[in-house]
PDB file of C-alpha atoms in Angstrom:
ATOM      1  CA  MET E   1      12.698  23.712  -9.932  1.00 57.00           C
ATOM      2  CA  ALA E   2      11.495  20.671 -11.758  1.00 47.00           C
ATOM      3  CA  SER E   3       7.632  20.153 -12.489  1.00 44.00           C
ATOM      4  CA  ALA E   4       5.819  17.145 -11.678  1.00 44.00           C
ATOM      5  CA  PRO E   5       2.665  15.575 -12.929  1.00 38.00           C
ATOM      6  CA  SER E   6      -0.372  17.163 -11.522  1.00 37.00           C
ATOM      7  CA  SER E   7      -4.010  17.425 -11.706  1.00 36.00           C
ATOM      8  CA  THR E   8      -4.678  20.810 -13.113  1.00 37.00           C
ATOM      9  CA  THR E   9      -8.540  21.062 -13.529  1.00 37.00           C
ATOM     10  CA  SER E  10      -9.762  24.464 -12.905  1.00 38.00           C
ATOM     11  CA  ALA E  11     -12.718  25.585 -10.636  1.00 39.00           C
ATOM     12  CA  PRO E  12     -15.669  26.558 -12.858  1.00 35.00           C
ATOM     13  CA  SER E  13     -15.501  30.247 -14.284  1.00 35.00           C
ATOM     14  CA  GLY E  14     -16.245  32.817 -12.116  1.00 35.00           C
ATOM     15  CA  THR E  15     -15.651  31.115  -8.901  1.00 35.00           C
ATOM     16  CA  THR E  16     -13.329  32.951  -6.064  1.00 38.00           C
ATOM     17  CA  GLY E  17     -10.685  31.962  -3.885  1.00 43.00           C
ATOM     18  CA  ALA E  18      -9.740  33.605  -0.456  1.00 45.00           C
ATOM     19  CA  PRO E  19     -11.962  36.175   1.151  1.00 43.00           C
ATOM     20  CA  GLY E  20     -11.070  39.302  -0.624  1.00 41.00           C
ATOM     21  CA  GLU E  21      -9.630  37.640  -3.664  1.00 45.00           C
ATOM     22  CA  THR E  22     -10.499  38.581  -7.194  1.00 42.00           C
ATOM     23  CA  ASP E  23     -11.322  35.922  -9.715  1.00 48.00           C
ATOM     24  CA  ARG E  24      -8.009  34.077 -10.481  1.00 62.00           C
ATOM     25  CA  VAL E  25      -9.197  30.916 -11.737  1.00 74.00           C
ATOM     26  CA  HIS E  26      -6.779  30.826 -14.787  1.00 80.00           C
ATOM     27  CA  LEU E  27      -3.035  30.759 -14.292  1.00 83.00           C
ATOM     28  CA  PRO E  28      -1.233  33.633 -14.441  1.00 76.00           C
ATOM     29  CA  ASP E  29       0.902  34.364 -17.277  1.00 82.00           C
ATOM     30  CA  THR E  30       3.922  34.315 -15.259  1.00 82.00           C
ATOM     31  CA  ALA E  31       3.359  30.997 -14.330  1.00 87.00           C
ATOM     32  CA  ARG E  32       6.391  28.926 -15.166  1.00 87.00           C
ATOM     33  CA  ASP E  33       6.961  25.962 -12.600  1.00 91.00           C
ATOM     34  CA  LEU E  34       3.727  23.921 -11.805  1.00 93.00           C
ATOM     35  CA  VAL E  35       4.654  21.917  -8.570  1.00 95.00           C
ATOM     36  CA  LYS E  36       2.315  19.085  -6.654  1.00 97.00           C
ATOM     37  CA  ILE E  37       2.595  19.566  -2.999  1.00 97.00           C
ATOM     38  CA  LEU E  38       1.167  17.314  -0.324  1.00 96.00           C
ATOM     39  CA  VAL E  39      -0.215  18.842   2.638  1.00 96.00           C
ATOM     40  CA  ALA E  40      -0.160  15.786   5.342  1.00 95.00           C
ATOM     41  CA  GLY E  41      -0.686  15.319   8.922  1.00 93.00           C
ATOM     42  CA  PRO E  42      -3.221  13.671  11.330  1.00 90.00           C
ATOM     43  CA  PHE E  43      -6.920  13.796  11.590  1.00 85.00           C
ATOM     44  CA  GLY E  44      -7.871  17.337  12.834  1.00 86.00           C
ATOM     45  CA  VAL E  45      -4.463  19.124  12.413  1.00 92.00           C
ATOM     46  CA  GLY E  46      -5.748  21.527  10.211  1.00 92.00           C
ATOM     47  CA  LYS E  47      -4.700  20.744   6.653  1.00 93.00           C
ATOM     48  CA  THR E  48      -8.448  21.584   5.183  1.00 91.00           C
ATOM     49  CA  THR E  49      -7.988  25.331   6.883  1.00 93.00           C
ATOM     50  CA  LEU E  50      -4.724  25.674   5.697  1.00 96.00           C
ATOM     51  CA  ILE E  51      -5.401  24.917   2.157  1.00 96.00           C
ATOM     52  CA  GLY E  52      -8.711  27.137   2.332  1.00 94.00           C
ATOM     53  CA  SER E  53      -6.369  29.972   3.687  1.00 96.00           C
ATOM     54  CA  VAL E  54      -4.276  30.116   1.111  1.00 96.00           C
ATOM     55  CA  SER E  55      -5.838  28.984  -2.108  1.00 96.00           C
ATOM     56  CA  GLU E  56      -6.399  31.570  -4.904  1.00 94.00           C
ATOM     57  CA  ILE E  57      -9.072  29.632  -6.414  1.00 93.00           C
ATOM     58  CA  ARG E  58     -12.129  28.271  -4.408  1.00 90.00           C
ATOM     59  CA  PRO E  59     -10.623  24.945  -2.854  1.00 87.00           C
ATOM     60  CA  LEU E  60     -12.125  21.524  -3.422  1.00 84.00           C
ATOM     61  CA  HIS E  61     -13.100  20.083  -0.370  1.00 67.00           C
ATOM     62  CA  THR E  62     -14.404  16.318   0.341  1.00 62.00           C
ATOM     63  CA  GLU E  63     -15.589  16.578   3.929  1.00 55.00           C
ATOM     64  CA  GLU E  64     -18.328  14.650   5.394  1.00 49.00           C
ATOM     65  CA  GLN E  65     -20.059  14.688   8.596  1.00 50.00           C
ATOM     66  CA  LEU E  66     -18.414  12.218  11.423  1.00 44.00           C
ATOM     67  CA  SER E  67     -20.952   9.595  12.146  1.00 44.00           C
ATOM     68  CA  GLU E  68     -21.291   7.389  15.237  1.00 51.00           C
ATOM     69  CA  ALA E  69     -19.816   4.609  13.168  1.00 44.00           C
ATOM     70  CA  SER E  70     -16.749   6.726  12.294  1.00 44.00           C
ATOM     71  CA  ALA E  71     -16.264   7.644  16.002  1.00 46.00           C
ATOM     72  CA  GLN E  72     -15.561   3.929  16.597  1.00 45.00           C
ATOM     73  CA  VAL E  73     -12.441   3.918  14.608  1.00 47.00           C
ATOM     74  CA  ASP E  74     -11.221   7.518  14.642  1.00 48.00           C
ATOM     75  CA  ASP E  75      -9.355   8.919  17.577  1.00 51.00           C
ATOM     76  CA  LEU E  76     -11.026  11.943  18.973  1.00 47.00           C
ATOM     77  CA  ALA E  77      -8.660  12.555  21.526  1.00 50.00           C
ATOM     78  CA  GLY E  78      -7.794  16.429  21.457  1.00 46.00           C
ATOM     79  CA  VAL E  79     -10.432  17.163  18.643  1.00 46.00           C
ATOM     80  CA  ARG E  80     -13.604  16.441  20.329  1.00 47.00           C
ATOM     81  CA  ASP E  81     -15.234  19.473  18.799  1.00 53.00           C
ATOM     82  CA  LYS E  82     -14.360  18.426  15.302  1.00 45.00           C
ATOM     83  CA  THR E  83     -17.722  17.309  13.259  1.00 49.00           C
ATOM     84  CA  THR E  84     -16.320  16.757   9.639  1.00 52.00           C
ATOM     85  CA  THR E  85     -13.615  14.813   8.094  1.00 50.00           C
ATOM     86  CA  THR E  86     -11.891  14.819   4.831  1.00 48.00           C
ATOM     87  CA  VAL E  87     -12.857  11.349   2.994  1.00 48.00           C
ATOM     88  CA  ALA E  88     -10.623  12.008  -0.211  1.00 58.00           C
ATOM     89  CA  ILE E  89      -8.630  15.005  -0.956  1.00 82.00           C
ATOM     90  CA  ASP E  90      -8.534  18.762  -0.231  1.00 90.00           C
ATOM     91  CA  PHE E  91      -7.165  20.698  -3.277  1.00 92.00           C
ATOM     92  CA  GLY E  92      -6.106  24.352  -3.645  1.00 95.00           C
ATOM     93  CA  ARG E  93      -3.695  26.501  -5.864  1.00 95.00           C
ATOM     94  CA  VAL E  94      -1.366  29.369  -4.779  1.00 95.00           C
ATOM     95  CA  SER E  95       0.868  31.185  -6.814  1.00 93.00           C
ATOM     96  CA  LEU E  96       4.347  32.290  -5.614  1.00 90.00           C
ATOM     97  CA  PRO E  97       6.625  35.037  -6.606  1.00 87.00           C
ATOM     98  CA  GLY E  98       9.146  33.668  -9.478  1.00 87.00           C
ATOM     99  CA  GLY E  99       6.720  32.037 -11.433  1.00 91.00           C
ATOM    100  CA  VAL E 100       5.805  29.250  -9.088  1.00 91.00           C
ATOM    101  CA  VAL E 101       2.402  27.671  -9.016  1.00 95.00           C
ATOM    102  CA  LEU E 102       1.851  25.215  -6.066  1.00 97.00           C
ATOM    103  CA  TYR E 103      -1.203  22.759  -6.380  1.00 97.00           C
ATOM    104  CA  LEU E 104      -1.905  21.636  -2.800  1.00 97.00           C
ATOM    105  CA  PHE E 105      -3.398  18.260  -2.203  1.00 95.00           C
ATOM    106  CA  GLY E 106      -4.707  17.652   1.288  1.00 93.00           C
ATOM    107  CA  THR E 107      -4.353  13.973   2.468  1.00 87.00           C
ATOM    108  CA  PRO E 108      -6.991  12.286   4.751  1.00 79.00           C
ATOM    109  CA  GLY E 109      -5.391  11.759   8.245  1.00 65.00           C
ATOM    110  CA  GLN E 110      -7.021   8.708   9.410  1.00 59.00           C
ATOM    111  CA  GLU E 111      -5.402   4.914   8.981  1.00 64.00           C
ATOM    112  CA  ARG E 112      -8.250   3.806   7.286  1.00 65.00           C
ATOM    113  CA  PHE E 113      -7.705   6.088   4.292  1.00 65.00           C
ATOM    114  CA  ARG E 114      -4.093   4.818   3.713  1.00 73.00           C
ATOM    115  CA  ALA E 115      -5.057   3.029   0.580  1.00 75.00           C
ATOM    116  CA  LEU E 116      -5.200   6.437  -1.027  1.00 80.00           C
ATOM    117  CA  TRP E 117      -1.671   7.512  -0.023  1.00 84.00           C
ATOM    118  CA  ASP E 118       0.169   6.122  -3.059  1.00 84.00           C
ATOM    119  CA  ASP E 119      -2.204   7.568  -5.591  1.00 86.00           C
ATOM    120  CA  ILE E 120      -2.606  11.070  -4.022  1.00 88.00           C
ATOM    121  CA  ALA E 121       1.569  11.267  -3.570  1.00 90.00           C
ATOM    122  CA  TYR E 122       1.997  10.274  -7.134  1.00 92.00           C
ATOM    123  CA  GLY E 123       3.898  13.093  -8.855  1.00 94.00           C
ATOM    124  CA  ALA E 124       4.322  15.286  -5.756  1.00 96.00           C
ATOM    125  CA  LEU E 125       7.654  16.997  -5.254  1.00 96.00           C
ATOM    126  CA  GLY E 126       7.365  17.593  -1.456  1.00 97.00           C
ATOM    127  CA  ALA E 127       5.281  17.493   1.561  1.00 97.00           C
ATOM    128  CA  LEU E 128       4.225  19.961   4.257  1.00 98.00           C
ATOM    129  CA  VAL E 129       3.353  17.941   7.360  1.00 97.00           C
ATOM    130  CA  LEU E 130       1.175  19.739   9.717  1.00 97.00           C
ATOM    131  CA  VAL E 131       1.914  18.824  13.578  1.00 95.00           C
ATOM    132  CA  ASP E 132      -0.394  19.497  16.530  1.00 93.00           C
ATOM    133  CA  SER E 133       1.918  19.862  19.697  1.00 88.00           C
ATOM    134  CA  ARG E 134      -0.927  18.821  21.807  1.00 88.00           C
ATOM    135  CA  ARG E 135      -0.730  15.435  19.935  1.00 89.00           C
ATOM    136  CA  ILE E 136       2.779  14.892  18.877  1.00 91.00           C
ATOM    137  CA  ASP E 137       2.424  11.103  18.841  1.00 92.00           C
ATOM    138  CA  ALA E 138      -0.535  11.365  16.136  1.00 91.00           C
ATOM    139  CA  SER E 139       2.039  12.527  13.679  1.00 92.00           C
ATOM    140  CA  PHE E 140       4.371   9.493  13.695  1.00 93.00           C
ATOM    141  CA  ASP E 141       2.275   7.379  11.312  1.00 90.00           C
ATOM    142  CA  VAL E 142       2.092  10.406   8.862  1.00 91.00           C
ATOM    143  CA  LEU E 143       5.624  11.148   9.242  1.00 93.00           C
ATOM    144  CA  GLY E 144       6.452   7.511   8.444  1.00 90.00           C
ATOM    145  CA  LEU E 145       4.318   7.184   5.276  1.00 89.00           C
ATOM    146  CA  VAL E 146       6.029  10.600   3.797  1.00 92.00           C
ATOM    147  CA  GLU E 147       9.538   9.295   4.564  1.00 92.00           C
ATOM    148  CA  GLU E 148       8.791   5.801   3.130  1.00 89.00           C
ATOM    149  CA  SER E 149       7.433   7.559  -0.111  1.00 89.00           C
ATOM    150  CA  GLY E 150      10.711   9.262  -0.399  1.00 92.00           C
ATOM    151  CA  LEU E 151       9.320  12.775  -0.418  1.00 94.00           C
ATOM    152  CA  PRO E 152      11.438  15.646   1.057  1.00 96.00           C
ATOM    153  CA  TYR E 153       9.284  17.360   3.492  1.00 97.00           C
ATOM    154  CA  ALA E 154       8.979  20.258   6.048  1.00 98.00           C
ATOM    155  CA  VAL E 155       7.226  20.260   9.428  1.00 97.00           C
ATOM    156  CA  ALA E 156       4.683  23.228  10.267  1.00 97.00           C
ATOM    157  CA  LEU E 157       3.564  23.324  14.020  1.00 94.00           C
ATOM    158  CA  ASN E 158      -0.002  24.481  13.797  1.00 93.00           C
ATOM    159  CA  GLU E 159      -0.455  26.775  16.859  1.00 89.00           C
ATOM    160  CA  PHE E 160      -3.764  26.145  18.508  1.00 85.00           C
ATOM    161  CA  PRO E 161      -4.804  28.487  20.986  1.00 79.00           C
ATOM    162  CA  ASP E 162      -4.589  26.153  23.802  1.00 76.00           C
ATOM    163  CA  ALA E 163      -1.535  24.145  22.759  1.00 71.00           C
ATOM    164  CA  PRO E 164       1.389  24.213  25.375  1.00 71.00           C
ATOM    165  CA  ARG E 165       3.730  27.067  25.058  1.00 68.00           C
ATOM    166  CA  HIS E 166       6.868  25.171  27.199  1.00 62.00           C
ATOM    167  CA  HIS E 167       7.895  22.770  24.446  1.00 67.00           C
ATOM    168  CA  GLY E 168      11.343  24.092  22.846  1.00 78.00           C
ATOM    169  CA  VAL E 169      12.255  23.792  19.236  1.00 81.00           C
ATOM    170  CA  GLU E 170      14.823  21.294  19.808  1.00 87.00           C
ATOM    171  CA  ARG E 171      12.753  19.326  22.128  1.00 89.00           C
ATOM    172  CA  LEU E 172      10.166  18.900  19.602  1.00 91.00           C
ATOM    173  CA  ARG E 173      12.551  18.089  16.874  1.00 94.00           C
ATOM    174  CA  ARG E 174      13.976  15.268  18.941  1.00 93.00           C
ATOM    175  CA  ALA E 175      10.225  13.940  19.993  1.00 92.00           C
ATOM    176  CA  LEU E 176       9.467  13.880  16.197  1.00 94.00           C
ATOM    177  CA  ASP E 177      12.908  12.300  15.338  1.00 94.00           C
ATOM    178  CA  LEU E 178      13.611  14.687  12.600  1.00 96.00           C
ATOM    179  CA  GLU E 179      16.778  14.855  10.655  1.00 94.00           C
ATOM    180  CA  ALA E 180      19.059  17.888  11.026  1.00 94.00           C
ATOM    181  CA  ASP E 181      18.186  19.297   7.509  1.00 94.00           C
ATOM    182  CA  THR E 182      14.299  18.859   7.779  1.00 97.00           C
ATOM    183  CA  PRO E 183      12.962  22.396   8.169  1.00 97.00           C
ATOM    184  CA  MET E 184      10.331  23.083  11.096  1.00 96.00           C
ATOM    185  CA  VAL E 185       8.236  26.157  11.518  1.00 96.00           C
ATOM    186  CA  THR E 186       5.421  27.402  13.281  1.00 93.00           C
ATOM    187  CA  CYS E 187       2.116  28.534  11.711  1.00 94.00           C
ATOM    188  CA  ASP E 188      -1.292  29.382  12.271  1.00 95.00           C
ATOM    189  CA  ALA E 189      -3.414  27.673   9.513  1.00 96.00           C
ATOM    190  CA  ARG E 190      -6.148  30.008   9.876  1.00 96.00           C
ATOM    191  CA  ASP E 191      -4.033  33.059   8.693  1.00 97.00           C
ATOM    192  CA  ALA E 192      -2.906  33.096   4.997  1.00 97.00           C
ATOM    193  CA  ASN E 193       0.511  34.760   5.337  1.00 97.00           C
ATOM    194  CA  SER E 194       1.485  32.677   8.222  1.00 97.00           C
ATOM    195  CA  SER E 195       0.277  29.533   5.928  1.00 97.00           C
ATOM    196  CA  ILE E 196       2.174  30.804   2.959  1.00 97.00           C
ATOM    197  CA  ASP E 197       5.449  31.169   4.974  1.00 97.00           C
ATOM    198  CA  ALA E 198       5.113  27.561   5.992  1.00 97.00           C
ATOM    199  CA  LEU E 199       4.940  26.504   2.265  1.00 97.00           C
ATOM    200  CA  LEU E 200       7.820  28.800   1.575  1.00 96.00           C
ATOM    201  CA  ALA E 201       9.741  27.145   4.074  1.00 97.00           C
ATOM    202  CA  LEU E 202       9.371  23.916   2.246  1.00 97.00           C
ATOM    203  CA  VAL E 203       9.911  25.463  -1.418  1.00 96.00           C
ATOM    204  CA  ASP E 204      13.151  26.749  -0.039  1.00 96.00           C
ATOM    205  CA  HIS E 205      14.068  23.320   1.223  1.00 97.00           C
ATOM    206  CA  LEU E 206      13.119  21.748  -2.183  1.00 95.00           C
ATOM    207  CA  LEU E 207      15.366  24.177  -3.890  1.00 91.00           C
ATOM    208  CA  THR E 208      18.497  23.605  -1.777  1.00 90.00           C
ATOM    209  CA  ARG E 209      18.388  19.656  -2.412  1.00 81.00           C
ATOM    210  CA  ASP E 210      20.111  17.878  -5.299  1.00 67.00           C
ATOM    211  CA  PRO E 211      17.752  17.510  -8.271  1.00 64.00           C
ATOM    212  CA  ALA E 212      18.542  13.831  -8.581  1.00 63.00           C
ATOM    213  CA  GLU E 213      17.015  13.442  -4.724  1.00 62.00           C
ATOM    214  CA  VAL E 214      13.626  15.133  -5.704  1.00 58.00           C
ATOM    215  CA  ARG E 215      11.111  12.888  -7.770  1.00 54.00           C
TER     216      ARG E 215
END
């Protein structure tokens, strides 16, 4: 797999990643392909949670408390209990079998941060777009941004406890207007194994594409 320009600043020495992980700040000797991946999706869909669940280094978060002023511009429908929001990026790293290392860049989900999109997306090879089946329409703007950027992507339905269970896969694909070859999987962003499976679906999708189509 081709590599792409990425920010590779390591966390301070001695930091740790996910609970139970040993110190893995430095890249493993087996690292061969360094790949920048976007984790995108609307406000409150679980991007910060997913990156935190899989990162082998202490993830970087740029979260701030929601204020009364932001409540006037951020749509809190369906996420009334959310008290913080990402204002720049989330960042984490995960090593996969075969020497592939993913640098994960979480993007803010609100329209008011759209100006950051081009800078964050620069050098990325693909995107994992998280979707909340309770708020399908909230995903359209982000999917539009990803498609406009030309990035290959996979869709992961983050299964919230109160999400409706009657949606069929094909019905959701039609609602999101996905191309036939765009992968769609379900995941629990809180669970590392589930989140890694979603990332692997994206990696498999990138590997099946013509290299000329991947930036």
